[in-house]
Every structure is written in structure tokens, then in C-alpha cells.
XYZ file of C-alpha atoms in Angstrom:
122
model
C -89.840 -69.096 4.275
C -86.848 -67.322 4.964
C -86.845 -63.640 3.708
C -84.031 -61.085 3.222
C -84.666 -57.290 3.892
C -82.117 -54.512 3.653
C -81.795 -51.127 4.461
C -79.350 -48.211 3.236
C -77.544 -46.554 6.267
C -77.347 -42.560 5.395
C -75.740 -41.709 8.611
C -75.440 -43.164 12.083
C -79.302 -42.107 12.662
C -80.838 -42.592 9.211
C -81.691 -45.705 7.725
C -83.891 -46.106 4.472
C -85.846 -49.236 4.230
C -88.886 -50.709 2.634
C -91.305 -48.507 4.618
C -89.638 -45.176 3.809
C -89.350 -46.235 0.164
C -93.135 -47.063 0.032
C -93.900 -43.707 1.747
C -91.788 -42.190 -1.253
C -93.507 -43.922 -3.882
C -96.880 -43.413 -2.352
C -96.137 -39.559 -2.564
C -95.041 -39.906 -6.250
C -98.053 -41.903 -7.096
C -100.929 -39.765 -5.249
C -99.101 -36.478 -5.437
C -99.751 -35.757 -1.695
C -98.098 -36.319 1.779
C -101.710 -36.720 3.386
C -103.021 -38.914 0.837
C -99.602 -41.116 0.777
C -100.076 -41.307 4.402
C -103.479 -42.689 4.384
C -102.611 -45.073 1.872
C -99.779 -46.127 4.154
C -102.067 -46.189 7.055
C -100.062 -43.579 9.105
C -100.821 -40.238 10.296
C -99.976 -37.158 8.322
C -97.816 -36.133 11.310
C -95.712 -39.527 10.893
C -95.550 -39.144 7.338
C -94.136 -35.727 7.546
C -91.630 -36.753 10.314
C -90.347 -39.423 7.865
C -90.046 -37.229 5.041
C -88.419 -34.064 7.073
C -86.049 -36.587 8.577
C -84.919 -37.995 5.025
C -84.799 -34.279 3.869
C -82.187 -33.448 6.626
C -80.122 -36.574 6.452
C -79.564 -36.049 2.732
C -79.067 -32.191 3.199
C -81.615 -31.466 0.505
C -85.408 -32.102 -0.202
C -86.447 -35.671 -1.154
C -90.125 -34.330 -1.343
C -91.222 -30.780 -2.091
C -94.713 -29.398 -1.239
C -96.520 -27.178 -3.753
C -98.433 -24.099 -2.838
C -101.087 -22.309 -4.549
C -104.363 -23.696 -5.844
C -102.940 -27.203 -6.975
C -101.338 -27.808 -3.470
C -99.841 -31.256 -2.986
C -96.415 -32.779 -3.072
C -94.023 -34.503 -5.469
C -90.542 -36.331 -5.140
C -87.598 -34.262 -5.998
C -85.008 -35.611 -8.716
C -82.996 -37.023 -5.476
C -86.291 -38.740 -4.021
C -87.121 -40.407 -7.309
C -83.324 -41.428 -7.565
C -83.231 -42.837 -4.045
C -86.505 -44.931 -4.888
C -85.080 -46.302 -8.267
C -81.780 -47.202 -6.839
C -83.261 -48.786 -3.736
C -85.511 -50.853 -5.897
C -82.649 -51.726 -8.189
C -80.321 -52.920 -5.215
C -83.269 -54.776 -3.771
C -83.733 -56.784 -7.099
C -79.802 -57.256 -7.366
C -80.027 -58.950 -3.861
C -83.002 -60.831 -4.435
C -81.227 -62.539 -7.427
C -78.026 -63.072 -5.672
C -79.637 -64.521 -2.458
C -82.363 -66.418 -3.920
C -80.714 -69.842 -4.405
C -79.174 -69.541 -0.824
C -82.354 -68.577 0.778
C -84.059 -71.597 -1.146
C -81.362 -73.925 0.312
C -81.741 -72.578 3.610
C -85.469 -73.094 3.408
C -84.765 -76.827 2.348
C -82.498 -77.354 5.214
C -85.273 -76.162 7.488
C -88.020 -78.167 5.992
C -86.071 -81.380 5.607
C -83.611 -81.886 8.704
C -80.310 -83.321 7.893
C -80.240 -87.184 8.379
C -78.568 -88.084 11.526
C -75.781 -90.364 11.056
C -75.281 -93.426 13.261
C -71.761 -93.613 14.040
C -71.880 -97.455 14.526
C -72.999 -97.754 10.945
C -70.109 -97.189 8.683
C -71.652 -96.393 4.980
C -68.212 -96.533 3.379
């Protein structure tokens, strides 16, 4: 089955794709970078590097940490907007591409009939 995946190119070195969006969603869901990292099966360091890279690329935080007794982390308005719009764009792309991907799947599963040049069907 053919699948379509897309990325947002923020700048020449930064792309936002399904992995980073899933990490942001996990932070929003569990309220912690370390718990989100565990959920995404990556180290805390890797999760922090990805988040830090996004923070720098956008010129403002997409995730903020909380100090004090509660601790944890949450998405900023920008972080939530990135997730929301990424998922919306993905949905629109999926809808537009679905019939074309299905046609390609059929073309792969049912090879085109070879035409015998000596057999004129007209």
C-alpha cells in the first residue's frame, strides 16, 4: 500500500514531521518532557534536543518547562497551533490524495494488460 507523508520546512535545517508532532502531542498529553520521551521510546536528551531545535527555529518556545513543586512542561500557544495545523494539513492532504493513492495501489496490484501489436482490437 502506498502511503503519503509530508513535512513542514521551517528553514533550511528544520523540518517538522510526524515524529516531532507526535512528541509535541505527547508533551501536551502527559505534561512532561521526560514522560513524553519515554512514551515515544527516546531518551530525554533526544526529546529535549528536538524541542530545543524547534524553539530556536521558530524564534520562540513551542514547549515551556514549569518550575516549582508541580514541575513538568506544556505546549505554548505556538506549539499547540503547530500541532493543530500540521494535523489539519495532513487531513486535507489525505483527502485530496486518497483516490490517487488508491489508483496507484490498483496499478501495482493489477499490472496493465500487455497489448499484442499483432492483434488489432479495433
